[in-house]
Coordinates of C-alpha atoms and ligand atoms in Angstrom, one line a residue:
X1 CA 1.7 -54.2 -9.9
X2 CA 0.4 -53.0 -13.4
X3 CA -2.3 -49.9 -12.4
X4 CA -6.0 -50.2 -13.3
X5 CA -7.1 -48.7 -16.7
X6 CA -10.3 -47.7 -17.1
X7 CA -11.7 -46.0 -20.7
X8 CA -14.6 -44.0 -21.3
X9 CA -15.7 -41.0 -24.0
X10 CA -16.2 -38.6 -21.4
X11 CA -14.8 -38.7 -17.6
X12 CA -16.9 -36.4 -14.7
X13 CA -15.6 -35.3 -11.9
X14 CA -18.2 -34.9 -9.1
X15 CA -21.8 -34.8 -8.6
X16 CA -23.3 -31.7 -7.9
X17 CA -25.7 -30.6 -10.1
X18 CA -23.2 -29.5 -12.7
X19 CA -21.8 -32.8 -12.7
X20 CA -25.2 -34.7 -12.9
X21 CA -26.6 -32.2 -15.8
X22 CA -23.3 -33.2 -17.8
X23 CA -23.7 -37.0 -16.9
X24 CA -27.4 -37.1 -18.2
X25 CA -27.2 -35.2 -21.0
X26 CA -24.1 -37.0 -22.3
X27 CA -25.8 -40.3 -21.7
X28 CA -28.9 -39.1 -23.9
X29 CA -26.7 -38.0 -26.6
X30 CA -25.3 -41.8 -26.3
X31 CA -21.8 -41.3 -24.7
X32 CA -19.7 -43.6 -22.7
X33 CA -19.4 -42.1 -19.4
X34 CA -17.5 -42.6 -15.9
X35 CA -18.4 -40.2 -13.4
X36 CA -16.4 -40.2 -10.4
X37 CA -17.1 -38.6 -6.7
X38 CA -14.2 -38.7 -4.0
X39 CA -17.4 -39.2 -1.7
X40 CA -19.2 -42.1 0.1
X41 CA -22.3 -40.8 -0.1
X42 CA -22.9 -39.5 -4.0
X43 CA -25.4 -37.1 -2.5
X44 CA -22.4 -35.5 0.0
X45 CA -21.8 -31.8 -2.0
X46 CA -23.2 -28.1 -1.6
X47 CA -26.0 -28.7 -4.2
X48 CA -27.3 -31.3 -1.5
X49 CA -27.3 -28.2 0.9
X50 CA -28.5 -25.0 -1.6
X51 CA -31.7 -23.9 0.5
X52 CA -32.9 -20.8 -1.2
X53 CA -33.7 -22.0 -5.4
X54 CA -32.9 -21.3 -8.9
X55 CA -33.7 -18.1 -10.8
X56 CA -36.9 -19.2 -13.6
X57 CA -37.4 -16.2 -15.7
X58 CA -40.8 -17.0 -16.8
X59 CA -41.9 -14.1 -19.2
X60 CA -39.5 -12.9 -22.0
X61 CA -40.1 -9.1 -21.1
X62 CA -38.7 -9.7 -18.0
X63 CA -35.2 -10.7 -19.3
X64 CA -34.0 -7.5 -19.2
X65 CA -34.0 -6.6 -15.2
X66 CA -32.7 -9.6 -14.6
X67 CA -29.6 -8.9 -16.5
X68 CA -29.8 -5.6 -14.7
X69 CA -29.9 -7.2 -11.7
X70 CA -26.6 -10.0 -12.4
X71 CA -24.8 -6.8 -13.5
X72 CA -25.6 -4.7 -10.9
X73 CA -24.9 -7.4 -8.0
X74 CA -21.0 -8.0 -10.3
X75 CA -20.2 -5.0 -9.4
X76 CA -19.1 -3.9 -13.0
X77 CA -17.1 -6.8 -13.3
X78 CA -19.3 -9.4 -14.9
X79 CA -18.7 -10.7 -18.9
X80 CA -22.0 -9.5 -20.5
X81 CA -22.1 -12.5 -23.0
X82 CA -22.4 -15.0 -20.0
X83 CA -24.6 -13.4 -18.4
X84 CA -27.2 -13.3 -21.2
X85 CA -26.7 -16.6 -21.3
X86 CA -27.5 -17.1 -17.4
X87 CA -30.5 -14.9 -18.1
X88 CA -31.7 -16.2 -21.3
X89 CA -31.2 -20.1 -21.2
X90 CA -31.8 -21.3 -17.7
X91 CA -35.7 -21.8 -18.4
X92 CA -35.5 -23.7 -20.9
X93 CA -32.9 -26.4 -19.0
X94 CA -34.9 -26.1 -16.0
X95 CA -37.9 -26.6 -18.1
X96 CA -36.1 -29.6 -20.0
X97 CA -34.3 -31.8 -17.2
X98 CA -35.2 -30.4 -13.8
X99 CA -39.4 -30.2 -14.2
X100 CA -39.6 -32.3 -17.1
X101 CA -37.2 -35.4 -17.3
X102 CA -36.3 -35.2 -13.6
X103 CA -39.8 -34.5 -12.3
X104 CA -38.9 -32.4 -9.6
X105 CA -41.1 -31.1 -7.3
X106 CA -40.7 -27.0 -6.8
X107 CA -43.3 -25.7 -3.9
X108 CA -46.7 -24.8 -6.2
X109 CA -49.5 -22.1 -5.0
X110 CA -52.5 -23.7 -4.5
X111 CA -53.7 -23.3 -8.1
X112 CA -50.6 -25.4 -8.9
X113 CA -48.6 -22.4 -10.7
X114 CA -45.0 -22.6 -9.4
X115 CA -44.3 -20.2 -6.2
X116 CA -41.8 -17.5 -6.9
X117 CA -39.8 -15.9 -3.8
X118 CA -37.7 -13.0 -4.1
X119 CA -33.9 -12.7 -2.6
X120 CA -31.6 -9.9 -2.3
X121 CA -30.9 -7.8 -5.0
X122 CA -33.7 -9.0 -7.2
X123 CA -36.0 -6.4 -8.2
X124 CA -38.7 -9.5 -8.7
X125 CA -39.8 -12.3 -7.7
X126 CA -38.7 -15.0 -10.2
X127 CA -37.0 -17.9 -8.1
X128 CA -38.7 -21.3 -7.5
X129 CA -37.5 -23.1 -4.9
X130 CA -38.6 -26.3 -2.9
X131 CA -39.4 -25.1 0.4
X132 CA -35.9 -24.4 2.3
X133 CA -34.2 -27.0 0.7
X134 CA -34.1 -26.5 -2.9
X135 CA -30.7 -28.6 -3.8
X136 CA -31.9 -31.6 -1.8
X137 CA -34.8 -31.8 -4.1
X138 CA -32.6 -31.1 -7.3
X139 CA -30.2 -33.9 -6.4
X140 CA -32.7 -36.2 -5.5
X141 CA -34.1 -36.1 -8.3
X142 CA -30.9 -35.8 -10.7
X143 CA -29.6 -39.0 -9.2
X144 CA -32.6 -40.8 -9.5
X145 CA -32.2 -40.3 -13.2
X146 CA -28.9 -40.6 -13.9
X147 CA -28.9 -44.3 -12.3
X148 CA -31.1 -44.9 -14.9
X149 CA -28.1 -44.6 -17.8
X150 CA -26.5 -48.0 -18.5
X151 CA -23.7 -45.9 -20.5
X152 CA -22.8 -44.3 -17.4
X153 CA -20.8 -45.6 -14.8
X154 CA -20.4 -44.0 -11.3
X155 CA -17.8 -44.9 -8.9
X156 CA -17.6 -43.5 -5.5
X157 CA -14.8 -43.6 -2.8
X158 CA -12.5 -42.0 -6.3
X159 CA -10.5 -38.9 -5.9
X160 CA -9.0 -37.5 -8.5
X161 CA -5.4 -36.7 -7.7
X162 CA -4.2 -35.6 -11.2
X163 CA -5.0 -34.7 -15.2
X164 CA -3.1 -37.4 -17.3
X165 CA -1.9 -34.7 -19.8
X166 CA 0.9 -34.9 -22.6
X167 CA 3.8 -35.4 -20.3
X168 CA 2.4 -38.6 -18.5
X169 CA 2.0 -40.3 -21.8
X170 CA 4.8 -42.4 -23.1
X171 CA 6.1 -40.6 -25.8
X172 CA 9.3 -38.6 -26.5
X173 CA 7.5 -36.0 -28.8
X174 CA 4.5 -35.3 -26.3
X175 CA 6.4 -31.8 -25.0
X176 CA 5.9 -30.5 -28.5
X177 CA 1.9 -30.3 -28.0
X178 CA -0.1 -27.9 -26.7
X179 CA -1.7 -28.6 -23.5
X180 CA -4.3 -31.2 -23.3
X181 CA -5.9 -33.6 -20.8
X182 CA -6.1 -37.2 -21.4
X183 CA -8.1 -38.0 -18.4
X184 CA -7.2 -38.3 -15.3
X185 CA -4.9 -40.9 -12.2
X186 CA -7.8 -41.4 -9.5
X187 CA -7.3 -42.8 -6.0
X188 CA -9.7 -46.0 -5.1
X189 CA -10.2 -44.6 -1.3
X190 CA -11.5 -47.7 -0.8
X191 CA -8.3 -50.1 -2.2
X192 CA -5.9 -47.0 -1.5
X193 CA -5.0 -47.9 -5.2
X194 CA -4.2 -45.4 -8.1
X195 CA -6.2 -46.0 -11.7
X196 CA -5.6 -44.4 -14.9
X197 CA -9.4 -43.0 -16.2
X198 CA -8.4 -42.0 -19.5
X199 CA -11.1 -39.5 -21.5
X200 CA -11.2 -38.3 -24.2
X201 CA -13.0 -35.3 -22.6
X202 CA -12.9 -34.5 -19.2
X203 CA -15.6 -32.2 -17.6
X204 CA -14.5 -31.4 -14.2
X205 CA -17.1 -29.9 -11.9
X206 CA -15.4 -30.9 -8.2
X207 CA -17.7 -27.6 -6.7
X208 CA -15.8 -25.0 -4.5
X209 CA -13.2 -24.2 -1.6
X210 CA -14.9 -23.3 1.3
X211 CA -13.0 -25.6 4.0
X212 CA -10.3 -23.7 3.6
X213 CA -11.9 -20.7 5.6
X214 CA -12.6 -21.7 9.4
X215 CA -16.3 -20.5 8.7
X216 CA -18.0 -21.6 5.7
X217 CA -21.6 -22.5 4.8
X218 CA -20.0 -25.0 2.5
X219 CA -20.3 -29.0 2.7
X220 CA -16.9 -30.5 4.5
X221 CA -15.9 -32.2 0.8
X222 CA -15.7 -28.2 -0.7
X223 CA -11.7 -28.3 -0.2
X224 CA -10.5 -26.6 -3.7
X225 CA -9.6 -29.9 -5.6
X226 CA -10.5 -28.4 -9.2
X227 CA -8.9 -25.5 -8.9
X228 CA -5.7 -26.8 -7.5
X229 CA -5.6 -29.5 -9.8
X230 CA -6.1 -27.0 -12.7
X231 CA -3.1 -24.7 -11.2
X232 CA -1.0 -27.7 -11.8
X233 CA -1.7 -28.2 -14.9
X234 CA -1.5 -25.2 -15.7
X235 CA -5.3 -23.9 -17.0
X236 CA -5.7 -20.6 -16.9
X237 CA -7.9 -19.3 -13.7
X238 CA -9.1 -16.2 -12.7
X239 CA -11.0 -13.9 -10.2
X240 CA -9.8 -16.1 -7.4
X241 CA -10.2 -12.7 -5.2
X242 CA -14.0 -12.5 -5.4
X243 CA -15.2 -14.8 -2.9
X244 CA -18.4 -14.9 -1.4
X245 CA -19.4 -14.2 2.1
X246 CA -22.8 -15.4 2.7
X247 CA -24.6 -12.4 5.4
X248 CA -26.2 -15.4 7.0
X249 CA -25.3 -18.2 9.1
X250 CA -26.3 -19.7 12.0
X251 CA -23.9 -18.6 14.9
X252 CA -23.4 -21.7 16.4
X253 CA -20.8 -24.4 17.4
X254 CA -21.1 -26.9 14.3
X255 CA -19.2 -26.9 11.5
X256 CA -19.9 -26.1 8.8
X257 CA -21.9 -23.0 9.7
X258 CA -25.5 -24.2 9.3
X259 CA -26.9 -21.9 6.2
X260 CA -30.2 -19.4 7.0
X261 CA -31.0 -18.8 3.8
X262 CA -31.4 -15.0 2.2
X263 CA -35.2 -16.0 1.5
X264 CA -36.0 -15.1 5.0
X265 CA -35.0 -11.3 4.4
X266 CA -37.1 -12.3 0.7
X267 CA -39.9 -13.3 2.7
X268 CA -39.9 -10.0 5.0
X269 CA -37.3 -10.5 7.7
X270 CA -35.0 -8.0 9.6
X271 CA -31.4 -7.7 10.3
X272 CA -31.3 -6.4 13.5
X273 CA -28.1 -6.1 16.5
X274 CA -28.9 -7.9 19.3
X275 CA -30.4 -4.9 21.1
X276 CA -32.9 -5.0 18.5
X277 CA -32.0 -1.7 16.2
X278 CA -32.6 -2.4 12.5
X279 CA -29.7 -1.3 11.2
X280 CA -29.2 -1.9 7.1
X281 CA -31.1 1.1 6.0
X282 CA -28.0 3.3 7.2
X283 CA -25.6 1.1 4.4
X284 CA -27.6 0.7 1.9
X285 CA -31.7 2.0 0.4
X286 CA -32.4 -1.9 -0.1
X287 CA -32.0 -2.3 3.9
X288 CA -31.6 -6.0 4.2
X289 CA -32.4 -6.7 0.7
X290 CA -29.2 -4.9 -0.5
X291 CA -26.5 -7.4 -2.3
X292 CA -25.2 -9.8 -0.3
X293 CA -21.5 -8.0 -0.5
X294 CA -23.2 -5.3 1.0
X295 CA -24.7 -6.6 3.4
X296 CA -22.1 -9.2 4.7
X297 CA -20.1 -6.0 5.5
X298 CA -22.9 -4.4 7.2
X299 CA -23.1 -6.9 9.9
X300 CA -19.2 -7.4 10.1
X301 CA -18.8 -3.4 11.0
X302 CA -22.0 -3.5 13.3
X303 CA -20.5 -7.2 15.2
X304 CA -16.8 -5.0 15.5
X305 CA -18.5 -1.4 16.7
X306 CA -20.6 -3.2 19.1
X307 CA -18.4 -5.6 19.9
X308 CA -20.8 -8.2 19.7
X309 CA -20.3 -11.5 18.3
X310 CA -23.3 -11.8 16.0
X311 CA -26.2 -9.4 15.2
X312 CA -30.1 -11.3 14.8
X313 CA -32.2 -12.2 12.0
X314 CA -36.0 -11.6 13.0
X315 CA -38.5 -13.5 10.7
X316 CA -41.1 -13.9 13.7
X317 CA -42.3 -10.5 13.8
X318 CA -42.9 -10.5 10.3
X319 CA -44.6 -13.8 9.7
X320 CA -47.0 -16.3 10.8
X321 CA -45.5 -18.8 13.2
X322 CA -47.3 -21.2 10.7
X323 CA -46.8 -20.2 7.8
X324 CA -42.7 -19.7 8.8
X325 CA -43.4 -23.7 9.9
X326 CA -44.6 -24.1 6.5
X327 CA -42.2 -22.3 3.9
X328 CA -39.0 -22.9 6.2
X329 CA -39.5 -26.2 7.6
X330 CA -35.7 -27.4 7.6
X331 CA -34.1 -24.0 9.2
X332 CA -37.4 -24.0 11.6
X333 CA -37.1 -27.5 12.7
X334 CA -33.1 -26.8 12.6
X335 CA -32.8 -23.7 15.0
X336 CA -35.9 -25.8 16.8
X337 CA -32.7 -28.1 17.4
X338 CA -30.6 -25.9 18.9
X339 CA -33.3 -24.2 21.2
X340 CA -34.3 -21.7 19.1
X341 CA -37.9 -21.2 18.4
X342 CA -37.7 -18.7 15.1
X343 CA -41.4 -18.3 15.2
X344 CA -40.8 -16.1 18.0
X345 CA -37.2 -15.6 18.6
X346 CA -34.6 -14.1 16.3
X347 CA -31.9 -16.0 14.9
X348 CA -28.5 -15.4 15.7
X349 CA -26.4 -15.1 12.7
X350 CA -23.3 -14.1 11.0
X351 CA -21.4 -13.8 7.8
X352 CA -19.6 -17.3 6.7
X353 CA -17.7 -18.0 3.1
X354 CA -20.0 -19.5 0.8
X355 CA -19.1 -19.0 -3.0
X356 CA -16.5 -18.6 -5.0
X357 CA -17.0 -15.9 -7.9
X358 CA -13.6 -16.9 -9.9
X359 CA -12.0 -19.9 -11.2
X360 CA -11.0 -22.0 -13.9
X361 CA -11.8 -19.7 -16.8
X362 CA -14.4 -21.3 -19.2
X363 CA -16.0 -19.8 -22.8
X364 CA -19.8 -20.0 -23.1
X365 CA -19.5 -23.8 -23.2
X366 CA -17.2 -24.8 -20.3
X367 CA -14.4 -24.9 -22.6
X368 CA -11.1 -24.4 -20.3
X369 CA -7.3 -23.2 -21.8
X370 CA -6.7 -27.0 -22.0
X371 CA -8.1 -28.7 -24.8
X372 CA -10.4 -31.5 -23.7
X373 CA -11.2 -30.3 -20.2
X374 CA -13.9 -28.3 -19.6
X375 CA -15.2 -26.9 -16.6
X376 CA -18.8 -26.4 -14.9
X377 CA -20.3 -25.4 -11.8
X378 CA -18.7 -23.3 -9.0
X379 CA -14.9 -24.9 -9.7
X380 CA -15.4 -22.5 -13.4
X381 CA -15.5 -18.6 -13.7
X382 CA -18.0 -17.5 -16.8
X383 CA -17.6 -14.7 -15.5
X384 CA -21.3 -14.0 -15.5
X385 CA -20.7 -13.2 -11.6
X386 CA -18.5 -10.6 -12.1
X387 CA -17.1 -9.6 -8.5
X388 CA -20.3 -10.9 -6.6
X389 CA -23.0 -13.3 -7.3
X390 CA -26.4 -12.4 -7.6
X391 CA -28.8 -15.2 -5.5
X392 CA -30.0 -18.2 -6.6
X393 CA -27.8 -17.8 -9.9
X394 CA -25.2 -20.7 -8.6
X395 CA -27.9 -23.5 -9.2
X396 CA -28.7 -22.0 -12.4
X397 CA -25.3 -21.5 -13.7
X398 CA -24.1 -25.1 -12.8
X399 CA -27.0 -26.5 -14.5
X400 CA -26.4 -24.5 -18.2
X401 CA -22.9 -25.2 -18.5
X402 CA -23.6 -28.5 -17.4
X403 CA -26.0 -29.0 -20.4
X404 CA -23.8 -26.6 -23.0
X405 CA -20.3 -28.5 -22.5
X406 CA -22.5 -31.7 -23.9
X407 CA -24.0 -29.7 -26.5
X408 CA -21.0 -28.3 -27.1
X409 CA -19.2 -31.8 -27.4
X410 CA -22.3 -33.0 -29.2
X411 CA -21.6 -30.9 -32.2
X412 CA -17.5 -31.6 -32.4
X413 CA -17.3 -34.8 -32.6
X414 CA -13.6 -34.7 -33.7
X415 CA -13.1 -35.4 -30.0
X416 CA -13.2 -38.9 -30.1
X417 CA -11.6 -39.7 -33.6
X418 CA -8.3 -39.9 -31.0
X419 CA -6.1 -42.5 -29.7
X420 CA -5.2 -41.6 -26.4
X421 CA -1.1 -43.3 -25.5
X422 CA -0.2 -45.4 -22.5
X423 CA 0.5 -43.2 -19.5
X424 CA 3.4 -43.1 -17.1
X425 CA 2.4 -45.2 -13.2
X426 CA 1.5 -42.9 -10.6
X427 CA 4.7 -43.6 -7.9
X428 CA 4.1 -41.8 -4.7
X429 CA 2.5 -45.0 -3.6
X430 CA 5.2 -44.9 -0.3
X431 CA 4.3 -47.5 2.2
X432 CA 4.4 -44.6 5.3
X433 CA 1.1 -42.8 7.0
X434 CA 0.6 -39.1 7.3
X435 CA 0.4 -38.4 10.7
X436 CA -3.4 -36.8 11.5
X437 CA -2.3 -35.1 13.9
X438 CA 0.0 -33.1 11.8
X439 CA -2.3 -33.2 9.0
X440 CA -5.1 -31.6 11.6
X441 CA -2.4 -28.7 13.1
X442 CA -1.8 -27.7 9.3
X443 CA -6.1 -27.6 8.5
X444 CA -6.4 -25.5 11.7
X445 CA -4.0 -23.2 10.3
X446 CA -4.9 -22.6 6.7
X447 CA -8.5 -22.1 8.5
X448 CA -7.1 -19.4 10.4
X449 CA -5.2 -17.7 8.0
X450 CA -7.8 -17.5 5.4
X451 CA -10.5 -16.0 8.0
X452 CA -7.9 -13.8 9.6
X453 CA -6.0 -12.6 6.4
X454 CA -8.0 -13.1 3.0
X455 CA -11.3 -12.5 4.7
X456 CA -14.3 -10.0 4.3
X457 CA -12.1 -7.3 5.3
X458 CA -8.4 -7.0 3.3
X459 CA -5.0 -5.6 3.6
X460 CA -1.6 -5.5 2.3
X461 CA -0.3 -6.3 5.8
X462 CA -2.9 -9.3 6.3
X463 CA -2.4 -10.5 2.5
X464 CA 1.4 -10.4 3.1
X465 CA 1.2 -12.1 5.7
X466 CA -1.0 -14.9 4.8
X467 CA 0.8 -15.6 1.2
X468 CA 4.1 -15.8 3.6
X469 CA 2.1 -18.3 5.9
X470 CA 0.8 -20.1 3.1
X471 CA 3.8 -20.8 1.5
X472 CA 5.7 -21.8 4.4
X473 CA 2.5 -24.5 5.3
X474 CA 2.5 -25.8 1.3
X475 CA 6.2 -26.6 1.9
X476 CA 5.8 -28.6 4.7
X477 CA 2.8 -30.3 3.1
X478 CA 4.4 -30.6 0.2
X479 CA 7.5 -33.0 1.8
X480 CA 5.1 -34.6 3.9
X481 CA 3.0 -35.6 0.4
X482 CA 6.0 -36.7 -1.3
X483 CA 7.0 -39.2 1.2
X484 CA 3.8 -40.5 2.4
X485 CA 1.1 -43.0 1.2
X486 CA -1.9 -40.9 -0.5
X487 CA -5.2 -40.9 1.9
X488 CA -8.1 -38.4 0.9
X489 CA -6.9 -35.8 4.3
X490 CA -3.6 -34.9 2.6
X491 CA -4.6 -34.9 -0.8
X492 CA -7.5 -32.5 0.3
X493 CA -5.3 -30.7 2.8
X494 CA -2.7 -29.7 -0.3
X495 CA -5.0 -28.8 -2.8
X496 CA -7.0 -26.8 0.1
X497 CA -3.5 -25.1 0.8
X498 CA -3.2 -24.7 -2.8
X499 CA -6.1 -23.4 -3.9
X500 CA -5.9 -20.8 -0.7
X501 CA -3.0 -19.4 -2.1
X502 CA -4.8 -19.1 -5.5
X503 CA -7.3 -16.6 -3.5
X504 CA -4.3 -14.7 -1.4
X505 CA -2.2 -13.9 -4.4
X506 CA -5.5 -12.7 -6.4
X507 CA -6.3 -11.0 -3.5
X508 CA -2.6 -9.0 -3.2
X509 CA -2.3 -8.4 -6.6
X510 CA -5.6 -6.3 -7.0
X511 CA -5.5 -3.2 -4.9
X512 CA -9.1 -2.0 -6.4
X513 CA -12.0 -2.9 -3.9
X514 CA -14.7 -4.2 -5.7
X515 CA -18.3 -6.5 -4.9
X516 CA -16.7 -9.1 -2.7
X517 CA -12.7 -8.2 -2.8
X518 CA -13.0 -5.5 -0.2
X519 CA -9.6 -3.5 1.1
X520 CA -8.6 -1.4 3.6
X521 CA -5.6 0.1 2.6
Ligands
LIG1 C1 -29.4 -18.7 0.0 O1 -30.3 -19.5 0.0 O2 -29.4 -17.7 0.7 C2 -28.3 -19.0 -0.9 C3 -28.6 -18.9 -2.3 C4 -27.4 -18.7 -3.1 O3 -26.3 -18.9 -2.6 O4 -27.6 -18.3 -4.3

């Protein structure tokens, strides 16, 4: 059976905010687009669950400590150019799509100015937010206007499996050219059939990794697609050792970790061990405001010298039961849930993966090493993060690259004066199942040894051991993928195992502890 074909300008993978900026702003500027998102739901991605806001650096003067403050929180690692660009452009886009064309609602003081909360390591208060659920309201109101586009197509239920690059297309004299992506072969999860979405520009903005760790704040669809496609095709990545340990989650039984969001501590609340000491102002002058390295380290030594399995998160002794009610209604009427009354009981929490600092290396516009892909969102390192990310920057960044690859594209029009060949079938389409079982052993495993090994706390021992672990579980993935019919678990399950062993050998290879890489040895 001939495979479908389907042709547009620009191709974009997912639907964060990233994926949505690109998608709108390349429909203004009149492009064709298809934007694909491997889930049912096109709402199902971490934006959807970003509580705490965006950084909105109202006042000029004030651009400085915030560049202070991204450098400071990277640890020394950060790339200077991005990060003026994180500090100096977000307004405007914010100002532009979120406020303007998307008419989202932030939470307003009752004189209708915006309400700015503060979050660790910010020396102001310069992040809007929409109560505790900031990147519900962002996608909301993203979606809403991208449906709006008649140039852009959307088609759920599509994973990507692979970048159509020179040596899928029929023709001998394709291994002379340099690297380049033609689109990309996309499973129908709903037909279990492969198509051919040929681009000529592909924006890829699939999000993060987190399922890979057993605890993670991140939604269940974060399994490392991007990067692991990327590795294949051989883009350059980097940083893959910074990854982000968010201080606070709720200690609970549900995966993924529900997220208690670092404008608590903002908003005046205390870390405290679960006989009720305060203890941050021992590690760090900031207490519980410190950077969120810091502090996720904090707790993990206090949890191992006490031997306790999480320490507690007081917000009730430091605010109105109402007003918490008010400014935190989804963690209030979450932990409410659970039998936890936060207006006057602590939360229990601990650390849980979050971010990812590294990855598919991008200049200022999301351009990648491969000509026509470019990369936005969490699944790209600017490097403006350096070896932590500062809060409420994740948002932000998503949303300027988002808008710069289009203006970027905008201005080269060369792009499109391209014929793009005929590529080669897809042919794993075998007729025999994975079995889940299998497939579910493997998942718990990875889980395992990315918490155990490539965790907060690092190794040469626990690295070794987890690249030898990895590899061993990619090779028996690897068979099982080859002689199998694609369904979304293995294709997730192998670019999760992938993308893990991006993070283990970044992790060996760099001895120096630094924001979020933290060794031992
Ligand atoms: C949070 O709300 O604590 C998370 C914000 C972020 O990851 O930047």
């Amino acid at each position: 059976m001939k495979q479908d074909s389907l042709n547009s300008e620009i191709l974009i993978i997912g639907t964060g905010i990233a994926g949505l900026t690109s998608a709108i702003y390349a429909a203004q500027s009149g492009f064709q687009v298809n934007l694909i998102t491997k889930a049912k739901h096109i709402e199902d991605n971490s934006t959807w669950l970003a509580q705490g806001g965006i950084v909105y650096q109202e006042k000029e003067k004030d651009i400085d400590s915030l560049i202070r403050d991204i450098l400071t929180a990277g640890d020394g690692l950060s790339l200077k150019e991005s990060v003026q660009v994180l500090a100096k452009e977000g307004t405007k886009y914010i100002n532009d799509l979120l406020i303007g064309k998307a008419g989202i609602e932030f939470t307003r003081c009752e004189d209708g100015s915006l309400d700015f909360t503060a979050e660790a390591a910010h020396s102001d208060r310069r992040i809007i937010h929409s109560t505790d659920a900031t990147g519900k309201a962002i996608e909301k109101g993203l979606l809403k206007l991208v449906k709006k586009y008649k140039n852009v197509k959307i088609f759920r239920q599509h994973i990507a499996l692979d970048f159509i690059t020179p040596h899928h297309i029929k023709d001998q004299l394709a291994v002379y050219k340099d690297p380049e992506v033609y689109g990309c072969f996309v499973l129908d999860l709903t037909k279990t059939r492969v198509k051919k979405f040929y681009s000529k520009v592909t924006i890829l903005a699939t999000g993060g990794l987190g399922q890979v760790y057993k605890y993670t704040t991140n939604h269940p669809l974060s399994t490392g697609d991007g990067f692991a496609m990327a590795k294949r095709a051989k883009a350059s990545i980097i940083n893959m050792e910074y990854t982000q340990f968010h201080p606070t989650a709720l200690y609970s039984q549900s995966r993924p970790l529900f997220l208690i969001t670092e404008a608590l501590r903002g908003e005046g609340a205390v870390l405290k061990t679960i006989d009720g000491k305060e203890f941050m102002k021992k590690y760090h002058s900031l207490a519980s405001l410190a950077p969120r390295d810091v502090v996720a380290k904090s707790i993990h030594k206090e949890m191992l010298k006490n031997n306790q399995p999480y320490v507690l998160l007081d917000i009730g002794s430091y605010m109105e039961g109402d007003k918490i009610k008010k400014r935190f209604p989804t963690i209030y009427q979450t932990c409410r849930d659970r039998g936890i009354d936060i207006t006057s009981r602590p939360i229990p929490v601990v650390p849980a993966f979050h971010f990812i600092c590294g990855g598919i290396k991008v200049d200022l516009w999301g351009r990648t090493s491969l000509k026509r892909l470019f990369a936005v969102g969490e699944v790209s390192c600017t490097g403006a993060h350096g070896a932590n990310r500062l809060a409420s920057t994740s948002l932000l960044e998503s949303l300027i690259w988002g808008a710069k690859s289009i203006e970027f594209i905008n201005k080269n029009k060369h792009f499109f004066k391209f014929k793009i060949k005929e590529a080669i079938d897809w042919t794993t389409l075998k007729k025999e199942e994975s079995d889940p079982a299998v497939l579910n052993k493997a998942w718990h495993a990875l889980k395992d040894i990315m918490w155990n090994y490539v965790g907060l706390v690092r190794n040469t021992r626990r690295l070794q051991m987890a690249l030898e672990e990895l590899q061993d579980l990619s090779e028996m993935i690897e068979k099982i993928y080859i002689s199998s019919r694609p369904d979304q678990n293995i294709i997730e399950l192998r670019n999760g195992i992938q993308s893990a062993l991006l993070v283990a050998q970044a992790a060996w290879e760099n001895k120096k502890s630094r924001g979020t890489h933290y060794r031992v040895d």
